[in-house]
Short mmCIF file of C-alpha atoms in Angstrom, two decimals:
data_model
loop_
_atom_site.label_atom_id
_atom_site.label_comp_id
_atom_site.label_asym_id
_atom_site.label_seq_id
_atom_site.Cartn_x
_atom_site.Cartn_y
_atom_site.Cartn_z
CA MET A 1 -35.90 59.05 -7.93
CA THR A 2 -35.57 55.74 -6.05
CA ALA A 3 -32.37 55.36 -4.06
CA LYS A 4 -29.95 52.67 -5.18
CA THR A 5 -29.67 49.65 -2.96
CA TYR A 6 -26.57 47.79 -1.72
CA GLU A 7 -25.68 44.43 -0.26
CA LEU A 8 -22.48 43.64 1.65
CA ARG A 9 -21.07 40.12 1.90
CA THR A 10 -18.37 39.87 4.53
CA PHE A 11 -15.82 37.10 4.99
CA GLY A 12 -13.07 36.80 7.55
CA CYS A 13 -11.97 38.36 10.81
CA GLN A 14 -13.10 41.11 13.14
CA MET A 15 -11.15 43.67 11.16
CA ASN A 16 -13.18 42.83 8.08
CA VAL A 17 -16.42 43.09 10.06
CA HIS A 18 -15.29 46.54 11.22
CA ASP A 19 -14.34 47.53 7.67
CA SER A 20 -17.74 46.38 6.40
CA GLU A 21 -19.55 48.62 8.89
CA ARG A 22 -17.52 51.49 7.43
CA MET A 23 -18.31 50.45 3.84
CA ALA A 24 -22.01 50.43 4.72
CA GLY A 25 -21.65 53.86 6.29
CA LEU A 26 -19.86 55.24 3.25
CA LEU A 27 -22.48 53.88 0.88
CA GLU A 28 -25.35 55.25 2.95
CA ASP A 29 -23.55 58.59 3.21
CA ALA A 30 -23.48 58.54 -0.63
CA GLY A 31 -27.23 57.97 -0.82
CA TYR A 32 -27.49 54.17 -1.12
CA VAL A 33 -29.86 52.15 1.11
CA ARG A 34 -29.47 48.58 2.27
CA ALA A 35 -31.38 46.12 0.11
CA PRO A 36 -34.30 44.40 1.88
CA GLY A 37 -33.90 40.68 2.42
CA ASP A 38 -36.82 39.88 0.13
CA ALA A 39 -35.52 42.02 -2.74
CA ASP A 40 -34.49 40.41 -5.99
CA GLY A 41 -30.90 41.52 -5.78
CA ALA A 42 -29.24 44.84 -4.99
CA ASP A 43 -28.03 47.56 -7.32
CA VAL A 44 -24.54 47.22 -5.78
CA VAL A 45 -23.11 44.04 -4.31
CA VAL A 46 -19.84 44.42 -2.34
CA PHE A 47 -17.64 41.50 -1.37
CA ASN A 48 -15.30 42.18 1.58
CA THR A 49 -12.91 39.28 1.18
CA CYS A 50 -10.46 37.27 3.30
CA ALA A 51 -7.22 35.77 2.06
CA VAL A 52 -6.65 33.65 5.16
CA ARG A 53 -9.43 31.08 4.68
CA GLU A 54 -8.59 27.98 2.68
CA ASN A 55 -9.77 28.22 -0.93
CA ALA A 56 -10.79 31.83 -0.35
CA ASP A 57 -10.29 32.63 -4.00
CA ASN A 58 -12.42 29.68 -5.20
CA ARG A 59 -15.24 30.80 -2.91
CA LEU A 60 -15.04 34.35 -4.23
CA TYR A 61 -15.08 33.38 -7.88
CA GLY A 62 -17.91 30.93 -7.20
CA ASN A 63 -19.98 33.75 -5.72
CA LEU A 64 -19.03 36.09 -8.55
CA GLY A 65 -19.99 33.45 -11.13
CA GLN A 66 -23.44 33.12 -9.60
CA LEU A 67 -23.94 36.89 -9.95
CA ALA A 68 -22.78 37.11 -13.58
CA PRO A 69 -26.12 36.20 -15.25
CA LYS A 70 -28.05 38.44 -12.84
CA LYS A 71 -25.75 41.36 -13.68
CA ALA A 72 -26.11 40.69 -17.40
CA SER A 73 -29.91 40.87 -17.10
CA ARG A 74 -29.95 43.89 -14.84
CA PRO A 75 -28.59 47.10 -16.48
CA GLY A 76 -26.75 49.35 -14.03
CA MET A 77 -25.99 46.68 -11.46
CA GLN A 78 -22.44 46.93 -10.07
CA ILE A 79 -20.15 44.49 -8.26
CA ALA A 80 -17.21 45.54 -6.07
CA VAL A 81 -14.53 43.38 -4.46
CA GLY A 82 -12.52 44.64 -1.50
CA GLY A 83 -10.59 43.29 1.46
CA CYS A 84 -7.50 41.14 1.81
CA LEU A 85 -7.96 39.01 -1.29
CA ALA A 86 -8.44 42.14 -3.39
CA GLN A 87 -5.25 43.58 -1.87
CA LYS A 88 -3.46 40.35 -2.81
CA ASP A 89 -4.85 39.56 -6.26
CA ARG A 90 -5.67 42.96 -7.72
CA GLU A 91 -5.91 42.77 -11.52
CA THR A 92 -6.35 38.96 -11.37
CA ILE A 93 -9.89 39.42 -10.13
CA VAL A 94 -10.95 41.45 -13.15
CA LYS A 95 -9.21 39.03 -15.51
CA LYS A 96 -11.04 36.04 -14.04
CA ALA A 97 -14.33 37.91 -13.53
CA PRO A 98 -14.46 40.74 -16.08
CA TRP A 99 -18.01 41.62 -14.99
CA VAL A 100 -16.59 43.06 -11.71
CA ASP A 101 -16.79 46.89 -11.69
CA VAL A 102 -14.51 47.83 -8.78
CA VAL A 103 -11.54 46.28 -6.98
CA PHE A 104 -10.21 48.11 -3.92
CA GLY A 105 -7.81 47.08 -1.15
CA THR A 106 -7.60 47.12 2.63
CA HIS A 107 -5.90 50.53 2.66
CA ASN A 108 -8.42 52.55 0.64
CA VAL A 109 -11.84 51.48 1.90
CA GLY A 110 -12.90 55.14 1.90
CA LYS A 111 -12.70 55.26 -1.93
CA LEU A 112 -15.53 52.78 -2.50
CA PRO A 113 -18.35 55.26 -3.46
CA VAL A 114 -15.98 57.27 -5.69
CA LEU A 115 -14.79 54.15 -7.49
CA LEU A 116 -18.32 52.93 -8.07
CA GLU A 117 -19.32 56.29 -9.58
CA ARG A 118 -16.15 56.40 -11.69
CA ALA A 119 -16.81 52.87 -13.02
CA ARG A 120 -20.39 53.85 -13.88
CA ILE A 121 -19.33 57.00 -15.77
CA ARG A 122 -16.34 55.45 -17.57
CA GLU A 123 -18.10 52.13 -18.17
CA GLU A 124 -14.95 50.17 -17.33
CA ALA A 125 -13.56 48.40 -14.27
CA GLN A 126 -11.76 50.51 -11.70
CA VAL A 127 -8.89 48.77 -9.89
CA GLU A 128 -7.36 50.89 -7.14
CA VAL A 129 -5.33 49.20 -4.43
CA ALA A 130 -3.36 51.57 -2.22
CA GLU A 131 0.00 50.43 -0.84
CA SER A 132 -0.38 52.31 2.44
CA LEU A 133 -3.25 53.26 4.73
CA GLU A 134 -5.24 56.29 3.60
CA ALA A 135 -7.52 56.58 6.66
CA PHE A 136 -8.11 54.55 9.80
CA PRO A 137 -11.37 52.58 9.44
CA SER A 138 -12.79 54.20 12.58
CA THR A 139 -12.52 57.71 11.06
CA LEU A 140 -14.93 56.82 8.24
CA PRO A 141 -18.74 57.00 8.33
CA THR A 142 -20.31 53.88 9.79
CA ARG A 143 -23.42 51.81 9.89
CA ARG A 144 -22.91 49.70 12.99
CA GLU A 145 -24.62 46.33 13.14
CA SER A 146 -25.28 46.73 16.87
CA ALA A 147 -26.88 49.64 18.73
CA TYR A 148 -25.29 48.66 22.05
CA ALA A 149 -21.81 47.31 21.18
CA ALA A 150 -19.09 48.62 18.88
CA TRP A 151 -15.62 47.91 17.55
CA VAL A 152 -13.00 50.61 18.01
CA SER A 153 -9.81 50.26 15.99
CA VAL A 154 -6.66 51.20 17.91
CA SER A 155 -4.21 50.16 15.19
CA VAL A 156 -3.99 48.55 11.81
CA GLY A 157 -1.31 46.31 10.36
CA CYS A 158 1.13 43.98 12.06
CA ASN A 159 4.90 43.94 12.57
CA ASN A 160 5.09 40.20 13.22
CA THR A 161 6.41 37.75 10.63
CA CYS A 162 4.58 34.50 11.50
CA THR A 163 5.46 32.00 8.81
CA PHE A 164 1.88 30.77 8.39
CA CYS A 165 0.23 34.18 8.03
CA ILE A 166 -0.15 36.45 5.06
CA VAL A 167 -2.01 39.21 6.91
CA PRO A 168 1.03 41.56 7.46
CA GLN A 169 1.63 41.57 3.69
CA LEU A 170 -1.93 42.63 3.09
CA ARG A 171 -2.56 45.00 6.02
CA GLY A 172 0.94 46.45 6.14
CA LYS A 173 3.11 47.50 9.06
CA GLU A 174 1.50 48.51 12.31
CA LYS A 175 0.16 52.03 12.49
CA ASP A 176 -1.26 53.31 15.79
CA ARG A 177 -4.00 55.87 16.33
CA ARG A 178 -3.41 58.63 18.81
CA PRO A 179 -4.87 57.81 22.24
CA GLY A 180 -6.96 61.03 22.21
CA ASP A 181 -8.60 60.07 18.90
CA ILE A 182 -9.45 56.59 20.23
CA LEU A 183 -10.92 57.91 23.46
CA ALA A 184 -12.87 60.61 21.62
CA GLU A 185 -14.47 57.91 19.46
CA VAL A 186 -15.29 55.79 22.50
CA GLU A 187 -16.93 58.78 24.25
CA ALA A 188 -18.95 59.56 21.10
CA LEU A 189 -20.15 55.99 20.93
CA VAL A 190 -21.16 56.01 24.60
CA ASP A 191 -23.08 59.25 23.94
CA GLU A 192 -24.98 57.30 21.23
CA GLY A 193 -25.94 54.61 23.75
CA VAL A 194 -23.16 52.06 23.28
CA SER A 195 -22.32 50.28 26.56
CA GLU A 196 -19.71 47.79 25.36
CA ILE A 197 -16.69 48.43 23.15
CA THR A 198 -14.07 46.06 21.81
CA LEU A 199 -10.63 47.56 21.14
CA LEU A 200 -9.46 46.09 17.87
CA GLY A 201 -6.03 45.55 16.35
CA GLN A 202 -4.12 42.94 14.41
CA ASN A 203 -1.86 42.72 17.45
CA VAL A 204 -3.76 44.90 19.86
CA ASN A 205 -1.40 44.91 22.86
CA ALA A 206 1.52 46.00 20.67
CA TYR A 207 -0.31 49.32 20.58
CA GLY A 208 2.22 52.02 21.36
CA SER A 209 5.13 50.64 19.38
CA ASP A 210 4.39 53.11 16.59
CA ILE A 211 4.16 56.06 18.99
CA GLY A 212 7.05 55.11 21.26
CA ASP A 213 5.21 54.18 24.47
CA ARG A 214 5.54 50.57 25.64
CA GLU A 215 2.77 51.05 28.23
CA ALA A 216 0.34 52.80 25.89
CA PHE A 217 -2.13 49.91 25.82
CA SER A 218 -2.40 49.57 29.61
CA LYS A 219 -2.85 53.34 29.82
CA LEU A 220 -5.61 53.14 27.20
CA LEU A 221 -7.44 50.43 29.20
CA ARG A 222 -7.28 52.55 32.35
CA ALA A 223 -8.49 55.63 30.47
CA CYS A 224 -11.48 53.64 29.16
CA GLY A 225 -12.25 52.91 32.81
CA ARG A 226 -12.80 56.60 33.44
CA ILE A 227 -15.48 57.05 30.78
CA ASP A 228 -18.92 57.43 32.36
CA GLY A 229 -21.54 55.13 30.88
CA LEU A 230 -19.04 52.65 29.38
CA GLU A 231 -19.91 49.41 31.13
CA ARG A 232 -17.82 46.81 29.32
CA VAL A 233 -14.44 46.95 27.63
CA ARG A 234 -12.95 44.04 25.71
CA PHE A 235 -9.99 43.75 23.30
CA THR A 236 -8.81 41.40 20.65
CA SER A 237 -6.35 40.00 20.05
CA PRO A 238 -3.07 40.20 21.94
CA HIS A 239 0.20 38.47 21.20
CA PRO A 240 2.04 36.62 23.97
CA ARG A 241 5.29 38.38 23.05
CA ASP A 242 3.87 41.82 23.86
CA PHE A 243 1.59 40.86 26.75
CA THR A 244 3.19 42.63 29.69
CA ASP A 245 2.49 42.77 33.45
CA ASP A 246 1.18 46.35 33.23
CA VAL A 247 -1.64 45.14 30.96
CA ILE A 248 -2.61 42.40 33.40
CA ALA A 249 -2.63 44.95 36.22
CA ALA A 250 -4.76 47.34 34.18
CA MET A 251 -7.25 44.58 33.42
CA ALA A 252 -7.48 43.54 37.06
CA GLU A 253 -7.73 47.09 38.43
CA THR A 254 -10.15 48.61 35.90
CA PRO A 255 -13.71 47.58 36.77
CA ASN A 256 -15.21 47.91 33.31
CA VAL A 257 -12.45 45.86 31.61
CA MET A 258 -14.02 42.44 31.45
CA PRO A 259 -12.31 39.30 32.92
CA GLN A 260 -11.85 37.74 29.51
CA LEU A 261 -8.71 37.18 27.48
CA HIS A 262 -8.17 35.69 24.04
CA MET A 263 -4.51 34.62 23.97
CA PRO A 264 -3.45 32.79 20.79
CA LEU A 265 -1.27 29.75 21.51
CA GLN A 266 -0.97 28.30 17.95
CA SER A 267 1.20 25.44 19.21
CA GLY A 268 2.37 24.10 22.57
CA SER A 269 5.68 22.91 21.13
CA SER A 270 8.54 25.37 21.51
CA LYS A 271 10.20 23.81 18.45
CA VAL A 272 7.08 24.42 16.32
CA LEU A 273 6.65 27.92 17.74
CA LYS A 274 10.19 28.72 16.59
CA ALA A 275 9.34 27.39 13.13
CA MET A 276 6.21 29.53 13.18
CA ARG A 277 8.39 32.50 14.15
CA ARG A 278 6.12 33.22 17.10
CA SER A 279 8.85 34.69 19.33
CA TYR A 280 7.68 33.05 22.61
CA ARG A 281 7.97 29.52 23.98
CA GLN A 282 5.75 27.19 25.96
CA GLU A 283 7.09 28.36 29.30
CA ARG A 284 6.48 32.01 28.51
CA PHE A 285 2.88 31.27 27.42
CA LEU A 286 2.04 29.29 30.52
CA SER A 287 3.59 31.98 32.74
CA ILE A 288 1.21 34.51 31.22
CA ILE A 289 -1.77 32.27 31.95
CA GLU A 290 -0.58 31.82 35.49
CA LYS A 291 -0.21 35.59 36.06
CA VAL A 292 -3.63 36.32 34.58
CA ARG A 293 -5.27 33.71 36.78
CA ALA A 294 -3.50 35.04 39.84
CA ALA A 295 -4.73 38.57 39.15
CA MET A 296 -8.22 37.58 37.90
CA PRO A 297 -9.24 34.09 39.16
CA GLU A 298 -12.63 34.37 37.45
CA ALA A 299 -11.18 35.19 33.98
CA ALA A 300 -12.16 33.07 31.03
CA ILE A 301 -9.24 32.50 28.66
CA THR A 302 -9.68 31.41 25.05
CA THR A 303 -7.10 30.66 22.38
CA ASP A 304 -6.27 29.67 18.78
CA ILE A 305 -4.43 26.43 17.97
CA ILE A 306 -3.08 25.20 14.62
CA VAL A 307 -2.72 21.45 14.19
CA GLY A 308 -0.37 19.87 11.69
CA PHE A 309 2.08 22.69 11.04
CA PRO A 310 4.94 21.52 8.78
CA GLY A 311 7.42 19.41 10.77
CA GLU A 312 5.09 18.83 13.70
CA THR A 313 5.83 15.44 15.23
CA GLU A 314 3.65 13.35 17.51
CA GLU A 315 5.82 14.60 20.40
CA ASP A 316 5.21 18.18 19.34
CA PHE A 317 1.49 17.56 19.26
CA LEU A 318 1.58 16.01 22.72
CA GLU A 319 3.18 19.24 23.91
CA THR A 320 0.16 21.12 22.60
CA LEU A 321 -2.14 18.76 24.50
CA HIS A 322 -0.04 19.40 27.63
CA VAL A 323 -0.50 23.15 27.37
CA VAL A 324 -4.25 22.73 26.78
CA ARG A 325 -4.50 20.65 29.97
CA GLU A 326 -2.45 23.16 31.95
CA ALA A 327 -4.14 26.31 30.66
CA ARG A 328 -7.67 24.95 30.84
CA PHE A 329 -9.03 27.25 28.17
CA ALA A 330 -12.72 28.12 28.26
CA GLN A 331 -12.77 27.65 24.48
CA ALA A 332 -10.21 26.98 21.79
CA PHE A 333 -10.57 27.84 18.12
CA THR A 334 -8.83 24.91 16.51
CA PHE A 335 -7.60 24.86 12.91
CA GLN A 336 -6.05 22.30 10.66
CA TYR A 337 -2.95 23.75 8.98
CA SER A 338 -3.25 24.18 5.23
CA LYS A 339 -0.90 25.93 2.86
CA ARG A 340 -1.36 29.60 2.16
CA PRO A 341 0.32 30.80 -1.04
CA GLY A 342 2.79 33.55 -0.33
CA THR A 343 3.69 32.40 3.19
CA PRO A 344 7.07 30.84 4.13
CA ALA A 345 5.32 27.85 5.75
CA ALA A 346 3.86 26.85 2.39
CA GLU A 347 7.39 26.11 1.10
CA MET A 348 8.62 24.27 4.22
CA ASP A 349 9.64 20.67 4.24
CA GLY A 350 7.74 18.23 6.40
CA GLN A 351 4.18 18.96 5.22
CA ILE A 352 1.93 16.64 7.31
CA PRO A 353 -0.41 14.18 5.56
CA LYS A 354 -4.07 15.18 5.77
CA LYS A 355 -4.98 11.89 7.52
CA VAL A 356 -2.48 12.57 10.33
CA VAL A 357 -3.65 16.18 10.70
CA GLN A 358 -7.25 15.10 10.90
CA GLU A 359 -6.53 12.49 13.59
CA ARG A 360 -4.62 14.97 15.72
CA TYR A 361 -7.26 17.58 15.26
CA GLU A 362 -10.00 15.23 16.46
CA ARG A 363 -7.95 14.36 19.57
CA LEU A 364 -7.41 18.05 20.33
CA VAL A 365 -11.11 18.90 19.89
CA GLU A 366 -12.13 15.99 22.10
CA LEU A 367 -9.82 17.15 24.88
CA GLN A 368 -10.85 20.81 24.63
CA GLU A 369 -14.57 19.90 24.60
CA GLU A 370 -14.06 17.96 27.81
CA ILE A 371 -12.23 20.90 29.43
CA SER A 372 -14.72 23.46 28.17
CA TRP A 373 -17.57 21.45 29.68
CA GLU A 374 -15.77 21.00 32.99
CA GLU A 375 -14.97 24.74 33.19
CA ASN A 376 -18.54 25.68 32.35
CA LYS A 377 -19.89 23.32 35.00
CA LYS A 378 -18.01 25.43 37.58
CA GLN A 379 -20.39 28.26 36.67
CA VAL A 380 -23.49 26.36 37.81
CA GLY A 381 -24.88 27.99 40.91
CA ARG A 382 -23.31 31.36 40.23
CA THR A 383 -25.29 34.55 39.82
CA LEU A 384 -24.18 36.55 36.76
CA GLU A 385 -25.08 39.86 35.18
CA LEU A 386 -25.65 39.44 31.49
CA LEU A 387 -25.67 41.99 28.69
CA VAL A 388 -28.74 40.92 26.72
CA ALA A 389 -27.69 40.14 23.17
CA GLU A 390 -29.41 40.09 19.78
CA GLY A 391 -29.17 37.06 17.53
CA GLU A 392 -26.87 34.94 19.74
CA GLY A 393 -29.30 32.09 20.42
CA ARG A 394 -30.07 30.18 17.24
CA LYS A 395 -32.80 28.13 18.94
CA ASN A 396 -34.28 30.93 21.00
CA ASN A 397 -37.52 31.08 19.02
CA ALA A 398 -38.13 27.38 19.60
CA THR A 399 -37.07 27.37 23.26
CA LYS A 400 -38.69 30.74 24.12
CA ARG A 401 -35.39 31.86 25.64
CA LEU A 402 -33.30 35.00 25.35
CA SER A 403 -29.52 35.16 25.31
CA GLY A 404 -26.80 37.31 26.82
CA ARG A 405 -23.10 37.49 27.51
CA ALA A 406 -21.60 37.19 31.01
CA PRO A 407 -18.71 39.49 32.01
CA ASP A 408 -16.25 36.72 31.04
CA ASN A 409 -18.01 36.51 27.67
CA ARG A 410 -19.63 33.11 28.21
CA LEU A 411 -22.85 32.76 26.25
CA VAL A 412 -25.91 32.28 28.50
CA HIS A 413 -29.45 31.42 27.42
CA PHE A 414 -32.08 32.47 29.94
CA ALA A 415 -35.84 32.30 30.51
CA PRO A 416 -37.47 35.64 29.69
CA PRO A 417 -38.76 37.77 32.56
CA GLU A 418 -42.32 39.00 32.78
CA GLU A 419 -41.30 42.54 31.98
CA ALA A 420 -39.98 43.48 28.54
CA VAL A 421 -36.22 43.24 28.13
CA ARG A 422 -34.27 44.56 25.16
CA PRO A 423 -30.85 43.86 23.67
CA GLY A 424 -28.49 46.20 25.48
CA ASP A 425 -30.33 45.88 28.81
CA THR A 426 -28.78 43.80 31.59
CA VAL A 427 -30.31 40.98 33.58
CA THR A 428 -29.11 39.11 36.65
CA VAL A 429 -29.58 35.35 36.41
CA GLY A 430 -28.71 32.21 38.32
CA ILE A 431 -26.89 29.55 36.29
CA THR A 432 -28.57 26.12 36.45
CA TYR A 433 -26.99 24.05 33.64
CA ALA A 434 -23.77 23.93 31.66
CA ALA A 435 -22.99 22.65 28.14
CA PRO A 436 -19.55 22.82 26.51
CA HIS A 437 -20.35 26.00 24.58
CA HIS A 438 -23.10 27.72 26.59
CA LEU A 439 -24.79 28.05 29.96
CA LEU A 440 -28.45 27.98 30.90
CA ALA A 441 -30.42 29.99 33.44
CA GLU A 442 -33.71 28.09 33.45
CA ALA A 443 -35.52 30.38 35.89
CA PRO A 444 -36.49 33.99 34.99
CA PRO A 445 -33.94 36.66 35.86
CA VAL A 446 -33.55 37.78 39.44
CA SER A 447 -33.54 41.38 38.25
CA VAL A 448 -33.69 43.46 35.05
CA ARG A 449 -31.90 46.77 34.52
CA ARG A 450 -33.09 48.92 31.64
CA THR A 451 -30.17 50.82 30.13
CA ARG A 452 -29.35 53.60 27.75
CA ALA A 453 -27.97 50.90 25.46
CA GLY A 454 -31.39 49.24 25.49
CA ASP A 455 -32.97 52.62 24.74
CA ALA A 456 -30.58 52.96 21.77
CA TRP A 457 -31.60 49.51 20.46
CA GLU A 458 -35.30 50.35 20.89
CA ALA A 459 -34.91 53.69 19.11
CA ARG A 460 -33.14 52.03 16.18
CA HIS A 461 -35.86 49.40 15.76
CA ALA A 462 -38.84 51.64 16.42
CA ALA A 463 -38.58 53.33 13.00
CA PRO A 464 -36.05 51.59 10.72
CA PRO A 465 -34.99 53.51 7.63
CA ALA A 466 -36.83 52.69 4.44
CA GLY A 467 -35.29 49.57 2.89
CA ALA A 468 -33.21 48.84 5.94
CA GLN A 469 -32.71 45.27 7.08
CA GLN A 470 -30.88 43.56 9.87
CA GLN A 471 -28.18 41.56 8.23
CA GLY A 472 -25.69 39.16 9.71
CA VAL A 473 -22.06 38.62 8.80
CA MET A 474 -21.07 35.54 6.76
CA LEU A 475 -18.12 33.44 7.89
CA GLY A 476 -17.06 36.15 10.26
CA LEU A 477 -17.43 36.86 13.97
CA PRO A 478 -20.55 38.00 15.77
CA THR A 479 -20.87 41.69 16.56
CA VAL A 480 -20.57 40.94 20.29
CA GLY A 481 -18.40 38.35 21.92
CA VAL A 482 -16.34 35.36 20.98
CA PRO A 483 -18.01 33.05 18.47
CA GLU A 484 -18.54 29.33 18.51
CA PRO A 485 -15.55 27.51 16.91
CA LEU A 486 -15.12 28.04 13.18
CA PRO A 487 -14.64 25.10 10.79
CA ALA A 488 -11.14 23.64 10.77
CA ASP A 489 -10.12 24.94 7.40
CA THR A 490 -7.56 27.64 8.00
CA GLY A 491 -4.02 28.13 9.12
CA GLY A 492 -4.11 31.91 9.25
CA CYS A 493 -4.30 34.21 12.21
CA GLY A 494 -6.69 36.93 11.08
CA VAL A 495 -6.92 39.37 13.97
CA ARG A 496 -6.42 36.57 16.40
#
């Protein structure tokens, strides 16, 4: 009997990417195989949705509509919808798209195979959206997209009440994993050949609030530093309110914690931050940046900024530009505010006209592009060790280059060495050119270090499972590292 095939379509933040790896693991554990790219559709198509993106529901129903005739002509085909939009809309999805077989939420990812089988046997849609977390994503089976890098969830949910964000309503209150469970997972991943892990949480540095230890996150970083074979540790994303001096010290003093920080600003105006209910002000934010730079002068700091929040004046916007100039972010992910149903900000007075938001957005992007380029130019002449990456350079085939990530997470394209180099290996290169969003090393690497992570990548690709296919993530974040800026169509925070 031929195994049933599946296809996963993922939208949204890092947490959704992590959840999708678990969904793939669950399906393969249940006997499904990933549909080849050249196949005429899969037996099961799963949408892992996001409720933060603008018009997320229209995009979902558009995709579902395209599948309707294919499902009608293909007996036994099933469609499942999970993620944040499923958590939010529940029965609405089946009413608008009655050909959907399964709807499941953010809290019961582990039920996907059972719900698919139940829908098949009963021949009716199964809608099951749990109100509280049934299992941490990291405790479920997984099919990781990368052989050398992995997400590790430290917490789920969020206790913040940002007025522009619907995520806490959909992911629930923060729940922390026990440190021992997290470290055991990291050690198991390293044993499999993983050399880089990213600690993941909706508000990652608030880790410990659920277990009564305010320094739990800094302790976790230091504990990761004691794991043999773990070369790079990253985390995303912290909140300025909870970012304490002990975390800065742990980052600076733990060699395998990378000199990279994603610190969401959202607005440089203290008045707007108050309206956003962000619980810090401009001075607090800039003091964090100053402390990080004092402890780690080489650190690359990135951020998120929302333009055009309700009530934002020109003076407020100029305050944001001031912070951008002072902080000198390596990159900023800039978003135009748009209403999100169910958030307090959607009902606020002072909604800004689209034309004004667009003009401010363009000014912000122009300033940040200038700063990003200037900061990248400072890297020219430096010698950096890169973790060789897979799929990071869109033009690599045409340019005959490879790509990798520097310790500070900057993307570097480099000339290939004479010897074979694999994703997961490391190379040492000299930077010769800088662009706003990447660096170039135009000469071959000074040295190549073959690693266990590279061995793991090679083993995975030497004999891929029947029907397996490397598949990217749509509208989400790359498996490794900070992405290029997303389109300016959202006012949500996601994991950031």
